Amino acid sequence: MILKDLSYRYKVPMLLSATILITGIVISAVLVWRTAGDLKADLYRNAIEVGSVLSRTLPAAIKHDDLWSAYQIVNAARVDDPENPRLLIVLDKNHQVYVSGEPGRFPVLSYLRNYGVELAGIEKTIVTKPSLQPYPIDRPENTSIYAVLPMVDDGIAVGTLIIGYPRAMLLPRYLDMGWRIAYSALLVLAILLPIGWYIGKLSVQPLTHLAHCLGEVGRVAPRDVQCDLIESKDEFGQLGVSFRQMLLELQEKQRLEQKVFTSERLVAVGRLAAGVAHEINNPLGGMLNAINTLRRHGHADALTEQTLQLQERGLHQIKDTVSALLVEARSDTHELTPGDISDVHTLLQSQVQKKAIQLGWSSSLTRSVHLPSTPVRQVLLNLSLNAVVAARQRCEVNCLLDREHRQFSIIVSNDGQEIKQDQLAHLFEPFVHFSESGNGLGLWVTYQLVQQLKGEIEVSSGAGQTSFIVRLPLRAVA
Amino acid sequence: MSGEFLSGIEKSGVWIKHLIFNSKVHNFQAHSLINGVRMLAIPAAPREKLMKEMLLRVVVLGMLLALQTSPVLAEKHPPRPYKIGLTTVFLDDQTSFLEAWSGYLEKRLGRRVEFVQRKSYREINKLIINQELDAAWICGLPYTRLQANKQNNLLAVALYQGQPLYQSYLIVPATDKTSTNIIDLKNRVFAYSDPDSNSGFLVPQVLMLKQGIDPRHFFAKTFFTWSHRDVIVAVAKGLAQGGAVDGYVWETLAKIRPDITSKTRVIQRSPKFGFPPFVVRTQLPAAEVQRLRAVLLGMNRNQAGKKLLQRLNLDGFVAGNDHLFDGIRSADRYYDRSQQ
């Protein structure tokens, strides 16, 4: 069905218009029906009026058998409309035509039964239903509507006046009336339809907007769905609230998924790096031992010595790299103290002054906490150095350290260049360079350390501000 | 609805006017007719108020009329006008003509002339007998009957087609192509003009009687239209299937309203009779009789008179002779005998 697939943007205005249209038609039909009834009633009333005028003179004329007077009276009551002749027949007591408006058609003394079934029926009614009161004869099979008006003289019916109105006469009036009603109805519809259409469209607008917004979901990321929904307490408003709630949940879900995905990847990479590092470390140690042994006991010529030095440097470089990859948060160090924090602050000073950076430093740490000092210091140093490096000249870097309940948090933020979205996804991977300097292992190491401390690290970058948030759970006191 | 209704009212107005002018209804009838129609035009609520208003008007009107006819006021308008009765022996429904004619007569008589019209011949006869009318244009039959009792005197007789004579016509609707004789009209509806008319009643009666027919049972129905013109209308409309009419009236109407006469067909013309005469009351002074006669006889001698005569479709007036009406007299005697 086509209607089912049609947009509510059209369906509601159409339904509203249809309702208006049907209402208009029904009202018009009722009006026509009522007025048609009135028209007939008017006709009958007119007949009664004509009859009452004639009843002042006609009975006397009939009683005195003054046919000419009776004819003049009846003739005067005729309407000279050749298209709609009003039939006037006066019957005498014997139900013979006494006089008629058209004596040529209904001669004096003739019987109505001679002029067709219709008039025969009228005669029969008059004969079988003697009455002193006027009554109408309106039979659907008749071509005319009749009024039967007894001509009463001193309580006795001396004759009967029959007035016939052709139905055809009513037709142009019905049509005229129908047209008038139709015109008025059209006028009202012409006013109401656009209003109805507009109201319909207006009331559906929130729905279509919501549908559009819902269509966006899935096509673009939930956070990019732009939807200004009307705030109200009606169903649309409730829908809007639910929609926004759903968007938020979707965003959260996506964020979590992303986080899980990233951390799983980093874990895998870390495992791989550690495995490779271990595998390399063993032969590496052997190779360095061998070079040492050869130096100590062998007598190498100049060329060999030069080669050995070259090999030794290369192997040391490999060892450095491997040990950098093989991050290990040693837990055997002392607990983190406020002094460790101020050490880092002191270490930063030279870089801070070089770039004339405004460093905000705030620590709520007043005593030692149950965290190994070395990895935490390294994490803090890595992040704050990165922030200083990434900050523009004379900009701001803030470090916030806070201990609350069973958690220690480090927040490092700067107002340097933002980290791009695609960079964020690979931020903690090894050998990812975002700056000219550095070996691309700083954040990798930081991440690995945080992981090993069972903490978590988050980055948010936007609006000229980049923040790293590290949350580390405090160890239970042994 | 209202359109028809109004046209009905309008029509009623015409009809009432017609009735009043032809004096075919009594004053009371006309009054009640007018009231009836006026009632129709007014909604029920103001009717009562109107009734009161009308009652008041009638009373005031009555008082005014009483004042007008009081002898004190009448003295202010001497001398007494000539009262001349008119009957439907000619086309008396042309009000503008009557106006012109009375003006003509007043100018030559030096006195006001008042035409008096009534529904039937009988009423005019009575006014002549009672000396209430000075003169009257009546049918030959009432003249002879009044003459027999010395109740009127011959004043003048009109000249129609050069002769003081006319005929009675037997007419049928033009749609009746077969009837040629009054016998063919057996069991039909027949229209007479006036029971005191020669051409419109006596002639066909005698015609039937002479053929051994009893006129009382010959037709299915008969009626009087009280005017020759209306006999023609009744036959033309088919209300009557036959009618007796003054031949002069028929011919004159044929000139001014051929649409009516063309719907009728003359099937029989009677022998000629004396033309309806002008008569005077018996007590009218001889000098005034002479004066009246001179004015009538002089009509074809001046332009204004000729013009009026032309409209009357007559050639003039002659003094006439009582023997002109012998034909009517003998027919009347025949009719009388048959009635006994």
mmCIF file with all atom_site columns, C-alpha atoms in Angstrom, chain B residues 144 202 206 210 273 325-337:
data_model
loop_
_atom_site.group_PDB
_atom_site.id
_atom_site.type_symbol
_atom_site.label_atom_id
_atom_site.label_alt_id
_atom_site.label_comp_id
_atom_site.label_asym_id
_atom_site.label_entity_id
_atom_site.label_seq_id
_atom_site.pdbx_PDB_ins_code
_atom_site.Cartn_x
_atom_site.Cartn_y
_atom_site.Cartn_z
_atom_site.occupancy
_atom_site.B_iso_or_equiv
_atom_site.pdbx_formal_charge
_atom_site.auth_seq_id
_atom_site.auth_comp_id
_atom_site.auth_asym_id
_atom_site.auth_atom_id
_atom_site.pdbx_PDB_model_num
ATOM 1  C CA . THR B 1 144 ? -88.021 46.146 -25.618 1.00 0.00 ? 144 THR B CA 1
ATOM 2  C CA . LEU B 1 202 ? -82.106 34.909 -26.368 1.00 0.00 ? 202 LEU B CA 1
ATOM 3  C CA . VAL B 1 206 ? -84.779 30.597 -29.678 1.00 0.00 ? 206 VAL B CA 1
ATOM 4  C CA . LYS B 1 210 ? -87.203 26.414 -33.025 1.00 0.00 ? 210 LYS B CA 1
ATOM 5  C CA . PHE B 1 273 ? -81.334 42.577 -35.164 1.00 0.00 ? 273 PHE B CA 1
ATOM 6  C CA . PHE B 1 325 ? -86.303 45.980 -32.452 1.00 0.00 ? 325 PHE B CA 1
ATOM 7  C CA . ASP B 1 326 ? -89.349 44.160 -33.738 1.00 0.00 ? 326 ASP B CA 1
ATOM 8  C CA . GLY B 1 327 ? -87.166 41.152 -34.489 1.00 0.00 ? 327 GLY B CA 1
ATOM 9  C CA . ILE B 1 328 ? -86.048 40.960 -30.904 1.00 0.00 ? 328 ILE B CA 1
ATOM 10 C CA . ARG B 1 329 ? -89.563 41.531 -29.701 1.00 0.00 ? 329 ARG B CA 1
ATOM 11 C CA . SER B 1 330 ? -90.958 38.624 -31.658 1.00 0.00 ? 330 SER B CA 1
ATOM 12 C CA . ALA B 1 331 ? -88.084 36.364 -30.589 1.00 0.00 ? 331 ALA B CA 1
ATOM 13 C CA . ASP B 1 332 ? -88.745 37.308 -26.987 1.00 0.00 ? 332 ASP B CA 1
ATOM 14 C CA . ARG B 1 333 ? -92.441 36.517 -27.383 1.00 0.00 ? 333 ARG B CA 1
ATOM 15 C CA . TYR B 1 334 ? -91.546 33.152 -28.897 1.00 0.00 ? 334 TYR B CA 1
ATOM 16 C CA . TYR B 1 335 ? -89.238 32.462 -25.998 1.00 0.00 ? 335 TYR B CA 1
ATOM 17 C CA . ASP B 1 336 ? -91.857 33.540 -23.483 1.00 0.00 ? 336 ASP B CA 1
ATOM 18 C CA . ARG B 1 337 ? -94.445 31.257 -25.006 1.00 0.00 ? 337 ARG B CA 1
#
